[in-house]
XYZ file of C-alpha atoms in Angstrom:
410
model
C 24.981 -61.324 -32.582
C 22.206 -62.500 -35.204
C 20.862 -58.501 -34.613
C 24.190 -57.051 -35.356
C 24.671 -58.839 -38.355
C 21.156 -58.565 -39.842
C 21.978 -54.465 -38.827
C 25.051 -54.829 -40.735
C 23.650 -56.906 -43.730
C 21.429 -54.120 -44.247
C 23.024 -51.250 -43.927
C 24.937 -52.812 -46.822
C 21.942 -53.456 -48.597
C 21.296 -49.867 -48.325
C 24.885 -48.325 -49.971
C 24.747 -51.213 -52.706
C 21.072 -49.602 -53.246
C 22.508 -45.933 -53.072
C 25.494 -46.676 -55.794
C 22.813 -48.478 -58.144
C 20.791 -45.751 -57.937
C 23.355 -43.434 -58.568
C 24.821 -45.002 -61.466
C 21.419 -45.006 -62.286
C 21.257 -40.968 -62.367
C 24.670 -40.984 -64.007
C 23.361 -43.112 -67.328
C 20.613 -40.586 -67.445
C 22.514 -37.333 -66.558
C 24.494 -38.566 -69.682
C 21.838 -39.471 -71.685
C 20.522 -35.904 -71.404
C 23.742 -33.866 -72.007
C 23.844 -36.212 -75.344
C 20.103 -35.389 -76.215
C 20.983 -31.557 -75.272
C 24.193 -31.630 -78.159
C 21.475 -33.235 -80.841
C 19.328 -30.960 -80.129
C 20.838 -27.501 -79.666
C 21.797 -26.747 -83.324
C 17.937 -27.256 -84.248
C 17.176 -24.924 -81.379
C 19.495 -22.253 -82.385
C 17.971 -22.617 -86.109
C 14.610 -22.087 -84.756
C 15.596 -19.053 -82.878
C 17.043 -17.674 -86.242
C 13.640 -18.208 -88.174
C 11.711 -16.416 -85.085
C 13.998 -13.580 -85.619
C 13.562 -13.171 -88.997
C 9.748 -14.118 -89.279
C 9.492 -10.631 -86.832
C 11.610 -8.923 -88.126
C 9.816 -9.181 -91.523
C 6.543 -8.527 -89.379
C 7.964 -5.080 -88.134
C 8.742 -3.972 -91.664
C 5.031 -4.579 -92.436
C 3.657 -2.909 -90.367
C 5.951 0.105 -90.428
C 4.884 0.168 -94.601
C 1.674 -0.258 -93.325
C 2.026 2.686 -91.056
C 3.608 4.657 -93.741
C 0.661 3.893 -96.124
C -1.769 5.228 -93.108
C 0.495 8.705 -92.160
C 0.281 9.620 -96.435
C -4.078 8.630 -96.546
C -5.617 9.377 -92.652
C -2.822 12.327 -91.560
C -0.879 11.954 -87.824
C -3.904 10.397 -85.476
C -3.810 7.551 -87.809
C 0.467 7.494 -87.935
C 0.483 8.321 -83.668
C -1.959 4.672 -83.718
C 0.885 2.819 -86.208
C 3.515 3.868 -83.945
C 2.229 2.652 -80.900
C 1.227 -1.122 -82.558
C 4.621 -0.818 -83.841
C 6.083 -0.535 -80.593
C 3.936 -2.517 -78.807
C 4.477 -5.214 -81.280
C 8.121 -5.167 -81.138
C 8.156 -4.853 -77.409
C 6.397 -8.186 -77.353
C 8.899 -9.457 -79.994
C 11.506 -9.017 -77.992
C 9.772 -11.317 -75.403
C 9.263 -13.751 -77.411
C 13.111 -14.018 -78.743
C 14.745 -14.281 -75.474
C 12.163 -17.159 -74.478
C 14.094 -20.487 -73.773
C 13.763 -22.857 -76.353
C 12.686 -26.114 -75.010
C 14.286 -29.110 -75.958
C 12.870 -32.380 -76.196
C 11.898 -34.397 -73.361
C 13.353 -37.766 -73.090
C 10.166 -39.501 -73.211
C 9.242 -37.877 -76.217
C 12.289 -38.778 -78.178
C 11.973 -41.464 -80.761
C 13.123 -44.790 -81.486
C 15.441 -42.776 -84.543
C 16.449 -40.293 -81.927
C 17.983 -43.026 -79.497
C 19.632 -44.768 -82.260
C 21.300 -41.388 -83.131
C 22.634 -41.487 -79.450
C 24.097 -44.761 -80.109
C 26.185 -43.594 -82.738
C 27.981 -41.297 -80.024
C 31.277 -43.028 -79.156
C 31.383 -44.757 -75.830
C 33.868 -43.042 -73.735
C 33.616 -45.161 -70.572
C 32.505 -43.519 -67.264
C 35.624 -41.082 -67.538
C 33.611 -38.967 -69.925
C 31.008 -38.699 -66.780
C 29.427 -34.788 -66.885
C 33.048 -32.811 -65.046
C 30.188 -29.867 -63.646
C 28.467 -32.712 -61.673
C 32.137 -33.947 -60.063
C 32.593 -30.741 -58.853
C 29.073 -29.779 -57.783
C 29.403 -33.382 -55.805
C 32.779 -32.501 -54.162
C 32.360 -28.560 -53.663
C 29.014 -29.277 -51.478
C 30.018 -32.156 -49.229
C 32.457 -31.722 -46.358
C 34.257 -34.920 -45.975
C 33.819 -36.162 -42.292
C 34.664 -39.442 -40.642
C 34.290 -40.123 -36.564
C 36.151 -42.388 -33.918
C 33.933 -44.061 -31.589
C 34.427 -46.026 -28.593
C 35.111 -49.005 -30.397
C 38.414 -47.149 -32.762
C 41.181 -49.035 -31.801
C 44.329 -47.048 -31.489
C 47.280 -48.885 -32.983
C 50.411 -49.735 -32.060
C 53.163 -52.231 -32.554
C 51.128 -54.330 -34.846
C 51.934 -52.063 -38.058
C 56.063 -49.940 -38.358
C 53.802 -47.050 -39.738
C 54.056 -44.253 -37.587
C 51.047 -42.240 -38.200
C 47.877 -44.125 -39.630
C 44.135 -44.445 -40.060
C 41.637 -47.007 -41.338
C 38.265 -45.623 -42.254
C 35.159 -47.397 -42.978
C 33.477 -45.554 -45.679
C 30.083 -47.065 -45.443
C 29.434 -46.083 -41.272
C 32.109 -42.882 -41.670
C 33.953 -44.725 -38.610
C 37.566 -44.015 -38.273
C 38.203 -48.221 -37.378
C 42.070 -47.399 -35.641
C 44.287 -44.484 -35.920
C 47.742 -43.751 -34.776
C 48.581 -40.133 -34.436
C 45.693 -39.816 -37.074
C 45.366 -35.869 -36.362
C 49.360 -35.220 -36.540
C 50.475 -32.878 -39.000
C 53.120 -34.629 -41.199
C 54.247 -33.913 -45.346
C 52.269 -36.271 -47.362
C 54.739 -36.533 -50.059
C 53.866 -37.959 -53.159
C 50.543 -38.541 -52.091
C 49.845 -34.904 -52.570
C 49.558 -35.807 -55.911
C 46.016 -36.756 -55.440
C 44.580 -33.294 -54.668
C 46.614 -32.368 -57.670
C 44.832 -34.858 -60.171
C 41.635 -34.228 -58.651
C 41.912 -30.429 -58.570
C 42.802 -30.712 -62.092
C 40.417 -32.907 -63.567
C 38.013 -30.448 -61.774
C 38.859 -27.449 -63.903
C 39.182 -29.154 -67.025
C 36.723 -27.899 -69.353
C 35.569 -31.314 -70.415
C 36.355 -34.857 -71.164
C 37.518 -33.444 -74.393
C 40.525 -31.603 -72.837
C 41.665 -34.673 -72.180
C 43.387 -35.697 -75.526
C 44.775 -31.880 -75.940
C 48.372 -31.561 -76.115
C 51.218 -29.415 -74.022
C 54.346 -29.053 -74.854
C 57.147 -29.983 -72.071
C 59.664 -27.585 -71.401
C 63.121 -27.540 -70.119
C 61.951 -25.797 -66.870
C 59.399 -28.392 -66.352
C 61.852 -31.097 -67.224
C 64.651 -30.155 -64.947
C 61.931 -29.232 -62.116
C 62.285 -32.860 -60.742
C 65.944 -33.323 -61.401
C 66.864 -30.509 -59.615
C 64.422 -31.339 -56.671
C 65.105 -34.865 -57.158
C 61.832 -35.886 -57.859
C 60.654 -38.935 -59.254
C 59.666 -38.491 -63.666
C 57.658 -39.977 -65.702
C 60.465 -39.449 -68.457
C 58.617 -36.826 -70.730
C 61.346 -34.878 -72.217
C 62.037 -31.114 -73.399
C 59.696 -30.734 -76.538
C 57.464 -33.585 -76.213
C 54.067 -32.917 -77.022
C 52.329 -35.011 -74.757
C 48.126 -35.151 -74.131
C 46.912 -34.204 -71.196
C 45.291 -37.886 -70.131
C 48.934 -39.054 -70.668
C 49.826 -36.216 -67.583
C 47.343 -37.613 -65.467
C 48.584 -40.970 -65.906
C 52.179 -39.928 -65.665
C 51.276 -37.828 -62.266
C 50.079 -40.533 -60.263
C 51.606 -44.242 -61.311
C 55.497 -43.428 -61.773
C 54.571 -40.664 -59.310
C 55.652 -37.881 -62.136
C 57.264 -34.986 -61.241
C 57.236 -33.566 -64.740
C 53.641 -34.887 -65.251
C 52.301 -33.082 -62.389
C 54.028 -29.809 -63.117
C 52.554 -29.979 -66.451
C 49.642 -30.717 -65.640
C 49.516 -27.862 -63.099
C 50.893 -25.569 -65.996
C 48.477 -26.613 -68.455
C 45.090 -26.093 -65.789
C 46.252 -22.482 -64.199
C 48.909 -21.229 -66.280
C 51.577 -21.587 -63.385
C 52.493 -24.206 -60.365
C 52.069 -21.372 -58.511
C 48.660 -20.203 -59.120
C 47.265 -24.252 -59.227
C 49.014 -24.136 -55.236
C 46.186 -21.848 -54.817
C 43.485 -23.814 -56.621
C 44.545 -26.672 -54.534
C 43.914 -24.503 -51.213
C 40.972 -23.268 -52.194
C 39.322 -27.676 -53.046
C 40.996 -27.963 -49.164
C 38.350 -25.414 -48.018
C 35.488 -26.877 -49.735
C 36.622 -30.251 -48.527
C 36.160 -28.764 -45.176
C 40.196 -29.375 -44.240
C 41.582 -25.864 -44.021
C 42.125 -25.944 -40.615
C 44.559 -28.567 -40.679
C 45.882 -28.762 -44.651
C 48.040 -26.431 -46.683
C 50.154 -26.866 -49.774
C 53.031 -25.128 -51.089
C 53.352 -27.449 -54.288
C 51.722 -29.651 -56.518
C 54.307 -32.593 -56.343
C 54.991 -33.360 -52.479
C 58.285 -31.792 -52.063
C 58.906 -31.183 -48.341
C 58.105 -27.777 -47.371
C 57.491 -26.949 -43.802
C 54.254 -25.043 -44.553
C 53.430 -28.453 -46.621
C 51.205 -29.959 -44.952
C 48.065 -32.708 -43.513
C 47.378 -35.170 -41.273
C 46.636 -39.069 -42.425
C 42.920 -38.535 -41.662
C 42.972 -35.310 -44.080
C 44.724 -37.632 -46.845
C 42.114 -39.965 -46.296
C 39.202 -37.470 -47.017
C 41.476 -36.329 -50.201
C 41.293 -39.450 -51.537
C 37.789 -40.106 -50.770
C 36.388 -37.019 -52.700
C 38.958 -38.369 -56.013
C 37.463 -41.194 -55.907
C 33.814 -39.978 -56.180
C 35.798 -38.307 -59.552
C 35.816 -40.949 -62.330
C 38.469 -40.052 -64.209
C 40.581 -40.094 -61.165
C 39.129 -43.056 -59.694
C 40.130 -44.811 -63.324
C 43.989 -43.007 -62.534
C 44.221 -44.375 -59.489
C 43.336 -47.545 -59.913
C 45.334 -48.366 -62.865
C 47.968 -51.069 -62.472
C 49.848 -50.155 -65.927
C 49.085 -47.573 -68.533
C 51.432 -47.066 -71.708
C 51.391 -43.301 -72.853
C 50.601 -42.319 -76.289
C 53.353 -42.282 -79.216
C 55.797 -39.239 -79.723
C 58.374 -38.041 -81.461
C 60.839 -39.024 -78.584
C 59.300 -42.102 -77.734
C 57.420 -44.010 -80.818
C 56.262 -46.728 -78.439
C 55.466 -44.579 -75.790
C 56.378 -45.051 -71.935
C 54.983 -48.308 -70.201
C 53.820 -46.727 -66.830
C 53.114 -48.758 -63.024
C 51.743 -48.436 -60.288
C 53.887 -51.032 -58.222
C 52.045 -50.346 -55.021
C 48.819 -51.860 -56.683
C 50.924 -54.359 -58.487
C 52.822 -55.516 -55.265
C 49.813 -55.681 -53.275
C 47.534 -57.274 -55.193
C 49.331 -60.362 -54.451
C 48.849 -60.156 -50.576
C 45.514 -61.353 -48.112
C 43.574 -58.028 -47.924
C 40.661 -59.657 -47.197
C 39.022 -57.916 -50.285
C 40.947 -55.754 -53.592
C 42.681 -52.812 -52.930
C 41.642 -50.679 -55.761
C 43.357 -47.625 -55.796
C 46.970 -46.305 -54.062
C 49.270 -43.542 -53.869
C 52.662 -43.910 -52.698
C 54.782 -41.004 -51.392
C 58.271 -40.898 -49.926
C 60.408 -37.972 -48.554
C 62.953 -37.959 -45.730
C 60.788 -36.488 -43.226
C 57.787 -38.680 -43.563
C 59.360 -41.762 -45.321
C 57.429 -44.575 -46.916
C 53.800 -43.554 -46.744
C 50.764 -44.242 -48.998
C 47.134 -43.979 -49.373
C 44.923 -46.633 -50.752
C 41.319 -47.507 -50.872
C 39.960 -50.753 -50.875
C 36.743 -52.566 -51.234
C 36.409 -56.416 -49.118
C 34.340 -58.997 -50.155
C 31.124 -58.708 -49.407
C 31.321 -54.666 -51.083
C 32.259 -52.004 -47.986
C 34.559 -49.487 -48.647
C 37.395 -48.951 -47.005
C 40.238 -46.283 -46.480
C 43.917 -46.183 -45.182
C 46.759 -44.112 -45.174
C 50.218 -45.025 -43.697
C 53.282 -42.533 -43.287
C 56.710 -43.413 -42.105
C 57.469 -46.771 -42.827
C 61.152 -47.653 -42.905
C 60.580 -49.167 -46.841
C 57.997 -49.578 -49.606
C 57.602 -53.056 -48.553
C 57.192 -52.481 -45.298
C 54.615 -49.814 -45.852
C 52.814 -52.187 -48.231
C 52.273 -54.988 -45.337
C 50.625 -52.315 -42.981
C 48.301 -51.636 -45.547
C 47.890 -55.678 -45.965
C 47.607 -56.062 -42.363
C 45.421 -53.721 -41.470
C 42.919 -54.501 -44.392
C 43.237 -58.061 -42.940
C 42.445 -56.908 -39.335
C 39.408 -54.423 -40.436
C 37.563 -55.370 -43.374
C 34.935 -57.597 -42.821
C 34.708 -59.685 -45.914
């Protein structure tokens, strides 16, 4: 037993390690692209002087040569030519050269206090290449073993699996492979496929303007809203927010509009992250929302690899785990709109054995109460689960309770 647990002790030793050392990376992947935007504009000048210092060298020598052709006759003008060319052949070299910028042990102490005065943006503003570089490469895998324990009457949940993140062992499962509708938590492919082809952190406080379609999308498919109305200018952080905690109909079709143009042509973005994520074979969408669609589809275990690779995202790990969020001030509403998550907030209340960190509920007639969460225990492993068909949110909340209580091993 003393083995198992020394095993275990440090094998957790070793992930606490790895997420050090990546935050480590992180701070210094940031620190670069910062060094990189203080830099560039002297760069670029310095190209523009090399340009013009040879440029002024070529006309020198062609008066040069000119001087020779009128005194020494055409041996002498043949000779200018060819130093002409060969001179501007080797200009040409030397302007496409790369300018090299600063190392960033040879910065100085003024240089990092000019990096200071960069406003601190909080780890959403984390370089949005890198996110997708980390997601596009990995295929999101988890294994049962001998020891999974297939559930039964101890959770109402029809279909459900409990992952632990740190050994990729699937910990129980109930029809963890069966193809259901995930609902509402579709919506976190959609946040994480958008925040993926944002351009940067920027894009985040840009502004679209809701539309009637958009607005009466969820009405007429009686969707949940996040209450944006027709004409509201609303940023795009405040569509993220409204997509996943009130579980925003209008947000997410926004925010789909906004990243591809179209619902339509995001549906095929969304397809295209389930391929890299390795989950073709058994996920498809048809929306961006959840809305039931027979060819709308995944299994509990797929969910629980979508919301794996968000949460390796920042920005949507900071989405998803908000409790409350209040959106910014508009024309139609000068306060704003107080958002919640009420999974989180209902949940946080109960023994998990840990914090349950992020969630995403879903509900449609065919699948029910369902929801995804992830959660960390006590002594720091990381934990997934995903629940469909529960007859009510509360209901669907205690499995998740339970079965953190049963599994994590704080």
């Amino acid at each position: 037993m003393d083995i198992k647990e020394n095993v275990e002790d440090a094998a957790r030793m070793r992930r606490l390690q790895r997420i050090k050392e990546m935050q480590a990376e992180k701070q210094r992947q940031m620190e670069r692209r910062e060094q990189i935007r203080k830099y560039a504009p002297y760069g670029a000048g310095a190209a523009l002087l090399f340009l013009i210092a040879f440029l002024g060298i070529g006309s020198i020598h062609k008066v040069h040569a000119g001087k020779e052709k009128l005194s020494d006759g055409k041996e002498e003008t043949l000779t200018a030519q060819e130093n002409d060319s060969e001179l501007n052949d080797r200009s040409v070299v030397n302007m496409i050269k790369p300018i090299v910028l600063p190392d960033e042990s040879d910065l100085t102490g003024q240089a990092k206090d000019g990096e200071k005065d960069q406003p601190d943006h909080g780890e959403e503003y984390e370089k949005w290449e890198q996110a997708v570089g980390q997601t596009s490469q990995k295929i999101y895998e988890a294994k049962a073993t001998s020891d999974t324990l297939t559930l039964g009457d101890e959770i109402v949940s029809g279909y459900a699996v409990m992952i632990d993140l740190d050994s990729r062992r699937i910990l129980a499962g109930k029809e963890s492979k069966t193809r259901i509708n995930p609902a509402s938590m579709t919506k976190v492919l959609t946040v994480l496929v958008a925040a993926e082809h944002l351009a940067g952190p920027e894009a985040l406080d840009d502004t679209f303007t809701m539309t009637l379609e958009i607005t009466d999308y969820g009405y007429i498919h009686d969707c949940s809203s996040a209450g944006f109305e027709k004409d509201e200018e609303v940023t795009i952080r405040d569509l993220f927010y409204g997509t996943v905690l009130p579980s925003g109909a209008d947000a997410a079709v926004a925010l789909a509009t906004y990243v591809a143009g179209d619902q339509e042509a995001f549906v095929g973005m969304m397809n295209e992250k389930l391929e890299q994520l390795g989950l073709s074979d058994t996920a498809h969408m048809t929306n961006c929302v959840g809305i039931y669609d027979e060819e709308h589809y995944c299994s509990v275990y797929d969910m629980a690899m979508i919301l794996e690779a968000a949460i390796e995202n920042d920005f949507c790990r900071e989405v998803l785990s908000a409790h409350t969020y209040t959106t910014s001030k508009t024309q139609q509403h000068p306060d704003g709109i107080d958002l919640s998550n009420w999974f989180l907030r209902r949940i946080e209340d109960k023994d998990t054995g840990g914090e349950v960190v992020c969630g995403k509920t879903g509900f449609v007639n065919q699948s029910r109460n369902c929801a995804a969460s992830y959660g960390v225990d006590h002594s720091g492993k990381e934990y997934i689960c995903v629940t469909v068909n529960a007859s009510s949110v509360w209901r669907c909340i205690e499995d998740h309770a339970a079965l953190y209580r049963q599994f994590a091993q704080g």
